[in-house]
Amino acid sequence: MCGIVAVVPKSPANSPLQFAHLDGMLEALHHRGPDGTGVYADRLVALAMTRLAIVGGENGRQPVWNEQRSVALVCNGEIYNHSRLRSRLEALGHVFQTDSDVETIVHLYEELGYECVTELDGIFAFALWDACRRALFVARDPLGVKPLYVADTGSRFLFASEIRALLTQPDVRPALDPQGFVDYHTFRFVPGPHTM
């Protein structure tokens, strides 16, 4: 299991302030991935992750990039059909830089855009930054095996593998959702997109 974080300021003008607490988010996720961290930040986005190295060894550090360094990815997950996808993508001319199974997502995105998730057999939560489109694409597997939480603070969007990472942020103010509380005690889970 790994931990991922993405931060997108709503106004790029004050992005250094938006990324000031990124270390706290990573520290909150350290237990999910003690084998290393990776960070990419510019004035439009920050991607970060804590890694538990299962596939790809030292060569599988994240963020993972495409050949032009215009698409970056942080991912918590396993892509079971990565070998088949890799062969197909290499035949189309893509050059892989790592042995990581999640690098297939970067190149598949280049071929299929947002529809790339329909080709993935696995469990995953990821944040993919497309610098050319200036767009962040965030997705998780259909069953939500790999968690992904979202917060809109008013000045930025935050994404993380655990709520505890979001709660490290001074502009995230936790409060009990009464309906979430009722739902949990009725169904033993809280239907999305809410939490308790």
Coordinates of N, CA and C in Angstrom, one line a residue:
M1 N 0.9 -1.2 0.0 CA 0.0 0.0 0.0 C 0.9 1.2 0.0
C2 N 0.5 2.2 -0.7 CA 1.2 3.5 -0.8 C 0.3 4.6 -0.3
G3 N 0.8 5.8 -0.3 CA -0.1 6.9 0.1 C 0.1 8.0 -1.0
I4 N -0.9 8.6 -1.5 CA -0.8 9.7 -2.5 C -1.5 10.9 -2.0
V5 N -0.9 12.0 -2.5 CA -1.5 13.4 -2.2 C -1.4 14.2 -3.5
A6 N -2.5 15.0 -3.7 CA -2.5 16.0 -4.7 C -3.1 17.3 -4.2
V7 N -2.5 18.4 -4.6 CA -3.0 19.7 -4.1 C -3.1 20.6 -5.4
V8 N -4.3 21.2 -5.6 CA -4.5 22.1 -6.7 C -5.0 23.4 -6.2
P9 N -4.2 24.5 -6.2 CA -4.7 25.8 -5.8 C -5.7 26.3 -6.8
K10 N -6.7 27.0 -6.3 CA -7.7 27.6 -7.2 C -7.2 28.8 -7.9
S11 N -6.2 29.4 -7.3 CA -5.5 30.6 -7.8 C -4.0 30.3 -7.8
P12 N -3.4 30.2 -9.0 CA -1.9 29.9 -9.1 C -1.1 31.0 -8.5
A13 N -1.6 32.2 -8.3 CA -0.8 33.3 -7.8 C -0.3 33.1 -6.4
N14 N -1.0 32.4 -5.6 CA -0.6 32.1 -4.2 C -0.2 30.7 -4.0
S15 N 0.2 30.0 -5.0 CA 0.5 28.5 -4.9 C 1.6 28.2 -3.9
P16 N 2.7 29.0 -3.7 CA 3.6 28.6 -2.6 C 2.9 28.5 -1.3
L17 N 2.0 29.3 -1.0 CA 1.2 29.2 0.3 C 0.4 27.9 0.3
Q18 N -0.1 27.5 -0.9 CA -1.0 26.4 -1.0 C -0.2 25.1 -0.7
F19 N 1.1 25.1 -1.0 CA 1.9 23.8 -0.8 C 2.7 23.8 0.5
A20 N 2.6 24.8 1.3 CA 3.4 25.0 2.5 C 3.3 23.8 3.4
H21 N 2.1 23.2 3.5 CA 1.9 22.1 4.5 C 2.0 20.7 3.8
L22 N 2.6 20.6 2.7 CA 2.6 19.3 2.0 C 3.4 18.3 2.8
D23 N 4.5 18.7 3.5 CA 5.2 17.7 4.3 C 4.4 17.1 5.4
G24 N 3.5 17.9 6.0 CA 2.6 17.3 7.0 C 1.7 16.2 6.5
M25 N 1.2 16.4 5.2 CA 0.4 15.4 4.6 C 1.1 14.1 4.4
L26 N 2.4 14.3 3.9 CA 3.2 13.1 3.6 C 3.5 12.4 4.9
E27 N 3.8 13.1 6.0 CA 4.1 12.5 7.3 C 3.0 11.7 7.8
A28 N 1.8 12.2 7.6 CA 0.5 11.5 8.0 C 0.4 10.2 7.2
L29 N 1.0 10.1 6.1 CA 0.8 8.9 5.2 C 2.1 8.0 5.3
H30 N 3.1 8.3 6.0 CA 4.3 7.6 6.1 C 4.1 6.1 6.3
H31 N 3.2 5.7 7.2 CA 3.0 4.3 7.5 C 2.5 3.5 6.3
R32 N 2.0 4.2 5.3 CA 1.5 3.5 4.1 C 2.6 3.2 3.1
G33 N 3.7 3.9 3.3 CA 4.8 3.7 2.3 C 6.2 4.1 2.9
P34 N 6.8 3.2 3.7 CA 8.1 3.6 4.3 C 9.3 3.5 3.3
D35 N 9.1 3.1 2.1 CA 10.2 2.8 1.2 C 10.7 4.0 0.4
G36 N 10.1 5.2 0.6 CA 10.5 6.4 -0.1 C 9.4 7.3 -0.3
T37 N 9.7 8.5 -0.7 CA 8.7 9.6 -1.0 C 9.1 10.2 -2.4
G38 N 8.2 10.8 -3.0 CA 8.4 11.5 -4.2 C 7.5 12.7 -4.3
V39 N 8.0 13.8 -4.8 CA 7.2 15.0 -4.8 C 7.5 15.8 -6.1
Y40 N 6.4 16.3 -6.7 CA 6.5 17.2 -7.8 C 5.6 18.4 -7.5
A41 N 6.1 19.6 -7.6 CA 5.3 20.8 -7.4 C 5.7 21.9 -8.3
D42 N 4.7 22.5 -8.9 CA 5.0 23.8 -9.7 C 3.9 24.7 -9.2
R43 N 3.6 25.8 -9.9 CA 2.7 26.8 -9.4 C 1.2 26.4 -9.6
L44 N 1.0 25.3 -10.4 CA -0.4 24.8 -10.7 C -0.8 23.6 -9.9
V45 N 0.1 22.8 -9.5 CA -0.2 21.5 -8.8 C 0.9 21.0 -8.0
A46 N 0.6 20.2 -7.0 CA 1.6 19.4 -6.3 C 1.1 18.0 -6.2
L47 N 2.0 17.1 -6.6 CA 1.8 15.6 -6.4 C 2.8 15.1 -5.5
A48 N 2.4 14.2 -4.6 CA 3.4 13.6 -3.7 C 2.9 12.2 -3.3
M49 N 3.9 11.4 -2.9 CA 3.5 10.0 -2.5 C 4.5 9.4 -1.6
T50 N 4.0 8.5 -0.7 CA 4.9 7.6 0.1 C 4.8 6.2 -0.5
R51 N 5.9 5.6 -0.7 CA 5.9 4.3 -1.5 C 6.2 3.1 -0.7
L52 N 5.4 2.1 -0.9 CA 5.7 0.7 -0.5 C 6.1 0.0 -1.8
A53 N 7.3 -0.3 -1.9 CA 7.9 -0.9 -3.2 C 7.5 -2.4 -3.3
I54 N 6.5 -2.6 -4.2 CA 6.1 -4.0 -4.5 C 6.6 -4.4 -5.9
V55 N 6.2 -3.6 -6.9 CA 6.6 -3.8 -8.3 C 7.5 -2.7 -8.7
G56 N 8.6 -3.0 -9.3 CA 9.4 -1.9 -9.9 C 10.7 -1.6 -9.0
G57 N 10.8 -2.1 -7.8 CA 11.9 -1.9 -7.0 C 12.4 -0.4 -7.0
E58 N 13.7 -0.2 -6.9 CA 14.2 1.1 -6.8 C 13.9 1.9 -8.1
N59 N 13.7 1.2 -9.2 CA 13.5 1.8 -10.5 C 12.0 2.3 -10.6
G60 N 11.1 2.0 -9.6 CA 9.7 2.4 -9.7 C 9.3 3.6 -8.9
R61 N 10.3 4.5 -8.7 CA 9.9 5.7 -7.9 C 8.9 6.6 -8.6
Q62 N 8.1 7.3 -7.8 CA 7.1 8.2 -8.3 C 7.3 9.6 -7.9
P63 N 6.8 10.6 -8.5 CA 6.0 10.5 -9.7 C 6.6 9.9 -10.9
V64 N 5.8 9.2 -11.7 CA 6.2 8.6 -12.9 C 5.8 9.5 -14.1
W65 N 6.7 9.7 -15.0 CA 6.5 10.7 -16.1 C 6.4 10.0 -17.5
N66 N 5.8 10.7 -18.4 CA 5.9 10.2 -19.8 C 7.3 10.7 -20.4
E67 N 7.5 10.4 -21.6 CA 8.8 10.7 -22.3 C 9.1 12.2 -22.3
Q68 N 8.1 13.0 -22.5 CA 8.3 14.4 -22.7 C 8.2 15.2 -21.3
R69 N 8.0 14.5 -20.3 CA 7.8 15.0 -18.9 C 6.6 16.0 -18.9
S70 N 5.6 15.7 -19.7 CA 4.4 16.6 -19.7 C 3.2 15.9 -18.9
V71 N 3.4 14.6 -18.6 CA 2.3 13.9 -17.9 C 3.0 13.2 -16.7
A72 N 2.5 13.5 -15.5 CA 3.1 12.9 -14.3 C 2.0 12.2 -13.5
L73 N 2.4 11.1 -12.8 CA 1.4 10.3 -12.1 C 2.0 9.9 -10.7
V74 N 1.1 10.0 -9.7 CA 1.3 9.3 -8.4 C 0.2 8.3 -8.3
C75 N 0.5 7.1 -7.8 CA -0.6 6.0 -7.8 C -0.3 5.1 -6.6
N76 N -1.4 4.8 -5.9 CA -1.5 3.7 -4.9 C -2.3 2.6 -5.6
G77 N -1.6 1.5 -5.9 CA -2.3 0.4 -6.4 C -1.5 -0.6 -7.1
E78 N -2.2 -1.6 -7.8 CA -1.5 -2.6 -8.6 C -2.3 -2.7 -9.8
I79 N -1.6 -2.8 -10.9 CA -2.3 -3.0 -12.2 C -2.0 -4.4 -12.7
Y80 N -3.0 -5.3 -12.6 CA -2.7 -6.7 -12.8 C -2.4 -7.0 -14.3
N81 N -3.0 -6.2 -15.2 CA -2.7 -6.5 -16.6 C -1.6 -5.6 -17.2
H82 N -0.7 -5.2 -16.4 CA 0.3 -4.2 -16.8 C 1.2 -4.8 -17.9
S83 N 1.5 -6.1 -17.8 CA 2.4 -6.7 -18.8 C 1.8 -6.6 -20.2
R84 N 0.6 -7.0 -20.3 CA -0.1 -7.0 -21.6 C -0.2 -5.5 -22.1
L85 N -0.6 -4.6 -21.2 CA -0.7 -3.2 -21.6 C 0.6 -2.7 -22.0
R86 N 1.7 -3.0 -21.3 CA 3.0 -2.5 -21.6 C 3.4 -2.9 -23.0
S87 N 3.2 -4.2 -23.3 CA 3.6 -4.7 -24.7 C 2.8 -4.0 -25.8
R88 N 1.5 -3.7 -25.6 CA 0.7 -3.0 -26.5 C 1.2 -1.6 -26.7
L89 N 1.5 -0.9 -25.6 CA 2.0 0.5 -25.6 C 3.4 0.6 -26.2
E90 N 4.3 -0.3 -25.9 CA 5.6 -0.3 -26.6 C 5.5 -0.5 -28.1
A91 N 4.6 -1.3 -28.5 CA 4.3 -1.5 -29.9 C 3.9 -0.2 -30.6
L92 N 3.2 0.6 -29.8 CA 2.8 1.9 -30.3 C 3.9 3.0 -30.3
G93 N 5.0 2.6 -29.7 CA 6.1 3.6 -29.7 C 6.5 4.2 -28.4
H94 N 5.7 3.8 -27.3 CA 6.0 4.4 -26.0 C 7.3 3.8 -25.4
V95 N 8.1 4.6 -24.8 CA 9.3 4.1 -24.1 C 9.1 4.2 -22.6
F96 N 9.2 3.0 -22.0 CA 9.0 3.0 -20.5 C 10.4 3.3 -19.8
Q97 N 10.3 4.0 -18.8 CA 11.5 4.4 -18.1 C 11.7 3.7 -16.8
T98 N 10.6 2.9 -16.3 CA 10.7 2.2 -15.1 C 10.2 0.8 -15.3
D99 N 10.3 -0.1 -14.3 CA 9.7 -1.4 -14.3 C 8.4 -1.4 -13.6
S100 N 7.9 -0.3 -13.2 CA 6.7 -0.2 -12.4 C 5.4 -0.5 -13.2
D101 N 4.5 -1.2 -12.6 CA 3.3 -1.5 -13.2 C 2.4 -0.3 -13.5
V102 N 2.5 0.8 -12.6 CA 1.7 1.9 -12.7 C 2.1 2.9 -13.9
E103 N 3.3 2.7 -14.4 CA 3.7 3.5 -15.5 C 2.9 3.3 -16.7
T104 N 2.2 2.1 -16.8 CA 1.3 1.9 -17.9 C 0.2 2.9 -18.0
I105 N -0.2 3.4 -16.8 CA -1.3 4.4 -16.7 C -0.9 5.7 -17.5
V106 N 0.3 6.1 -17.3 CA 0.8 7.3 -18.0 C 0.6 7.2 -19.5
H107 N 1.2 6.1 -20.0 CA 1.2 6.0 -21.5 C -0.2 5.6 -22.0
L108 N -1.0 4.9 -21.3 CA -2.4 4.6 -21.7 C -3.2 5.8 -21.7
Y109 N -2.9 6.7 -20.8 CA -3.6 8.0 -20.8 C -3.3 8.8 -22.0
E110 N -2.0 8.8 -22.4 CA -1.6 9.5 -23.7 C -2.4 8.9 -24.9
E111 N -2.7 7.7 -24.9 CA -3.4 7.1 -26.0 C -4.9 7.3 -25.9
L112 N -5.5 7.1 -24.7 CA -6.9 7.1 -24.6 C -7.6 8.2 -23.8
G113 N -6.7 9.1 -23.2 CA -7.3 10.1 -22.4 C -7.9 9.6 -21.1
Y114 N -9.0 10.2 -20.7 CA -9.7 9.7 -19.5 C -10.3 8.3 -19.6
E115 N -10.5 7.8 -20.8 CA -11.0 6.5 -21.0 C -9.9 5.4 -20.6
C116 N -8.7 5.8 -20.3 CA -7.7 4.8 -19.9 C -8.1 3.9 -18.8
V117 N -8.9 4.5 -17.9 CA -9.3 3.6 -16.7 C -10.1 2.4 -17.1
T118 N -10.8 2.5 -18.3 CA -11.6 1.3 -18.7 C -10.7 0.1 -19.1
E119 N -9.4 0.4 -19.4 CA -8.5 -0.7 -19.8 C -7.8 -1.3 -18.6
L120 N -7.9 -0.7 -17.4 CA -7.1 -1.1 -16.3 C -7.8 -2.2 -15.5
D121 N -7.1 -3.3 -15.3 CA -7.5 -4.4 -14.5 C -6.7 -4.3 -13.2
G122 N -7.3 -3.9 -12.1 CA -6.5 -3.8 -10.9 C -7.2 -3.0 -9.8
I123 N -6.5 -2.7 -8.8 CA -7.0 -1.8 -7.7 C -6.1 -0.6 -7.7
F124 N -6.7 0.6 -7.6 CA -5.8 1.8 -7.8 C -6.6 3.0 -7.3
A125 N -5.8 4.0 -6.9 CA -6.2 5.4 -6.8 C -5.1 6.2 -7.3
F126 N -5.3 7.1 -8.2 CA -4.2 7.9 -8.7 C -4.6 9.3 -9.0
A127 N -3.5 10.1 -9.1 CA -3.6 11.5 -9.5 C -2.6 11.7 -10.7
L128 N -3.1 12.2 -11.8 CA -2.3 12.3 -13.0 C -2.4 13.8 -13.4
W129 N -1.3 14.4 -13.6 CA -1.2 15.8 -14.0 C -0.8 15.9 -15.5
D130 N -1.6 16.5 -16.3 CA -1.4 16.7 -17.7 C -1.0 18.2 -17.9
A131 N 0.3 18.5 -18.0 CA 0.8 19.9 -18.0 C 0.3 20.6 -19.3
C132 N 0.2 19.9 -20.4 CA -0.3 20.5 -21.6 C -1.7 21.0 -21.5
R133 N -2.6 20.2 -20.9 CA -4.0 20.6 -20.8 C -4.2 21.4 -19.5
R134 N -3.2 21.4 -18.6 CA -3.3 22.1 -17.3 C -4.5 21.5 -16.6
A135 N -4.5 20.1 -16.5 CA -5.6 19.4 -15.9 C -5.1 18.3 -15.0
L136 N -5.8 18.2 -13.9 CA -5.5 17.1 -13.0 C -6.6 16.0 -13.1
F137 N -6.2 14.8 -13.4 CA -7.2 13.7 -13.5 C -7.0 12.8 -12.3
V138 N -8.0 12.6 -11.5 CA -8.0 11.8 -10.3 C -9.0 10.7 -10.5
A139 N -8.6 9.5 -10.2 CA -9.5 8.3 -10.3 C -9.1 7.2 -9.3
R140 N -10.1 6.4 -9.1 CA -9.9 5.2 -8.3 C -10.6 4.0 -9.0
D141 N -10.2 2.8 -8.5 CA -10.8 1.6 -9.1 C -12.3 1.6 -8.8
P142 N -13.1 0.9 -9.6 CA -14.6 1.0 -9.5 C -15.1 0.6 -8.1
L143 N -14.5 -0.3 -7.5 CA -15.0 -0.8 -6.2 C -14.4 0.1 -5.0
G144 N -13.5 0.9 -5.3 CA -12.9 1.8 -4.2 C -12.1 1.0 -3.3
V145 N -11.4 -0.1 -3.7 CA -10.5 -0.8 -2.9 C -9.4 0.1 -2.4
K146 N -8.8 0.9 -3.2 CA -7.8 1.8 -2.8 C -8.5 3.2 -2.5
P147 N -8.4 3.7 -1.3 CA -9.2 4.8 -0.9 C -8.7 6.1 -1.5
L148 N -9.6 7.1 -1.7 CA -9.2 8.4 -2.2 C -10.2 9.4 -1.6
Y149 N -9.7 10.4 -0.8 CA -10.5 11.4 -0.1 C -10.3 12.7 -0.7
V150 N -11.3 13.6 -0.7 CA -11.2 14.9 -1.4 C -11.7 15.9 -0.4
A151 N -11.1 17.1 -0.4 CA -11.5 18.3 0.3 C -11.4 19.5 -0.5
D152 N -12.4 20.3 -0.5 CA -12.5 21.6 -1.1 C -12.4 22.6 0.0
T153 N -11.3 23.3 0.1 CA -11.1 24.3 1.2 C -11.6 25.7 0.9
G154 N -12.0 25.9 -0.3 CA -12.4 27.2 -0.8 C -11.3 27.8 -1.6
S155 N -10.0 27.6 -1.2 CA -8.9 28.2 -2.0 C -8.1 27.1 -2.7
R156 N -8.4 25.8 -2.5 CA -7.7 24.7 -3.1 C -8.5 23.4 -3.0
F157 N -8.1 22.5 -3.9 CA -8.6 21.1 -3.8 C -7.5 20.3 -3.2
L158 N -7.9 19.4 -2.3 CA -6.9 18.4 -1.7 C -7.4 17.0 -2.0
F159 N -6.5 16.1 -2.3 CA -6.8 14.7 -2.5 C -5.7 13.9 -1.7
A160 N -6.2 12.8 -1.0 CA -5.2 12.0 -0.3 C -5.8 10.6 -0.1
S161 N -4.9 9.7 0.2 CA -5.3 8.3 0.5 C -6.0 8.1 1.8
E162 N -5.8 9.0 2.7 CA -6.4 8.9 4.0 C -6.9 10.3 4.5
I163 N -8.0 10.3 5.2 CA -8.5 11.5 5.8 C -7.5 12.2 6.7
R164 N -6.7 11.4 7.4 CA -5.8 12.0 8.4 C -4.8 12.9 7.7
A165 N -4.5 12.7 6.4 CA -3.6 13.6 5.7 C -4.3 14.9 5.4
L166 N -5.6 14.9 5.1 CA -6.3 16.1 4.9 C -6.5 16.9 6.2
L167 N -6.6 16.2 7.3 CA -6.8 16.9 8.6 C -5.5 17.6 9.1
T168 N -4.4 17.3 8.4 CA -3.1 18.1 8.8 C -3.2 19.5 8.3
Q169 N -4.1 19.8 7.4 CA -4.1 21.1 6.8 C -4.9 22.1 7.7
P170 N -4.4 23.3 7.9 CA -5.0 24.3 8.8 C -6.4 24.8 8.2
D171 N -6.6 24.7 6.9 CA -7.8 25.2 6.3 C -8.9 24.1 6.2
V172 N -8.6 22.9 6.7 CA -9.6 21.8 6.7 C -10.1 21.7 8.2
R173 N -11.4 22.0 8.3 CA -12.0 22.0 9.6 C -13.0 20.8 9.7
P174 N -12.6 19.8 10.5 CA -13.4 18.6 10.6 C -14.7 18.9 11.4
A175 N -15.8 18.3 11.0 CA -17.0 18.5 11.7 C -17.8 17.2 11.5
L176 N -18.5 16.7 12.5 CA -19.4 15.5 12.3 C -20.5 15.8 11.4
D177 N -20.7 14.9 10.4 CA -21.9 15.0 9.5 C -23.0 14.2 10.1
P178 N -24.1 14.8 10.6 CA -25.1 14.1 11.3 C -25.7 13.0 10.4
Q179 N -25.9 13.3 9.1 CA -26.5 12.2 8.2 C -25.5 11.1 8.0
G180 N -24.2 11.4 7.9 CA -23.2 10.4 7.8 C -23.2 9.5 9.1
F181 N -23.4 10.1 10.2 CA -23.4 9.3 11.5 C -24.6 8.4 11.5
V182 N -25.8 8.9 11.1 CA -27.0 8.0 11.0 C -26.8 6.9 9.9
D183 N -26.2 7.3 8.8 CA -26.0 6.3 7.7 C -25.1 5.2 8.2
Y184 N -24.0 5.5 8.9 CA -23.1 4.5 9.4 C -23.8 3.6 10.3
H185 N -24.5 4.1 11.3 CA -25.2 3.2 12.2 C -26.4 2.5 11.6
T186 N -26.9 2.9 10.5 CA -28.0 2.2 9.8 C -27.4 1.1 8.9
F187 N -26.4 1.5 8.1 CA -25.9 0.6 7.0 C -24.6 0.0 7.3
R188 N -23.9 0.4 8.4 CA -22.5 0.1 8.7 C -21.5 0.6 7.7
F189 N -21.9 1.5 6.9 CA -21.0 2.3 6.0 C -21.7 3.6 5.7
V190 N -20.9 4.5 5.2 CA -21.5 5.8 4.8 C -21.5 5.9 3.2
P191 N -22.6 5.9 2.6 CA -22.6 6.0 1.1 C -21.9 7.2 0.6
G192 N -21.1 7.0 -0.4 CA -20.4 8.1 -1.1 C -21.4 9.1 -1.6
P193 N -20.9 10.3 -1.8 CA -19.6 10.8 -1.7 C -19.3 11.3 -0.2
H194 N -20.1 11.0 0.7 CA -19.9 11.6 2.1 C -19.1 10.7 3.0
T195 N -18.6 11.3 4.1 CA -18.0 10.6 5.2 C -18.7 11.0 6.4
M196 N -18.4 10.3 7.5 CA -19.0 10.6 8.8 C -18.3 11.9 9.3

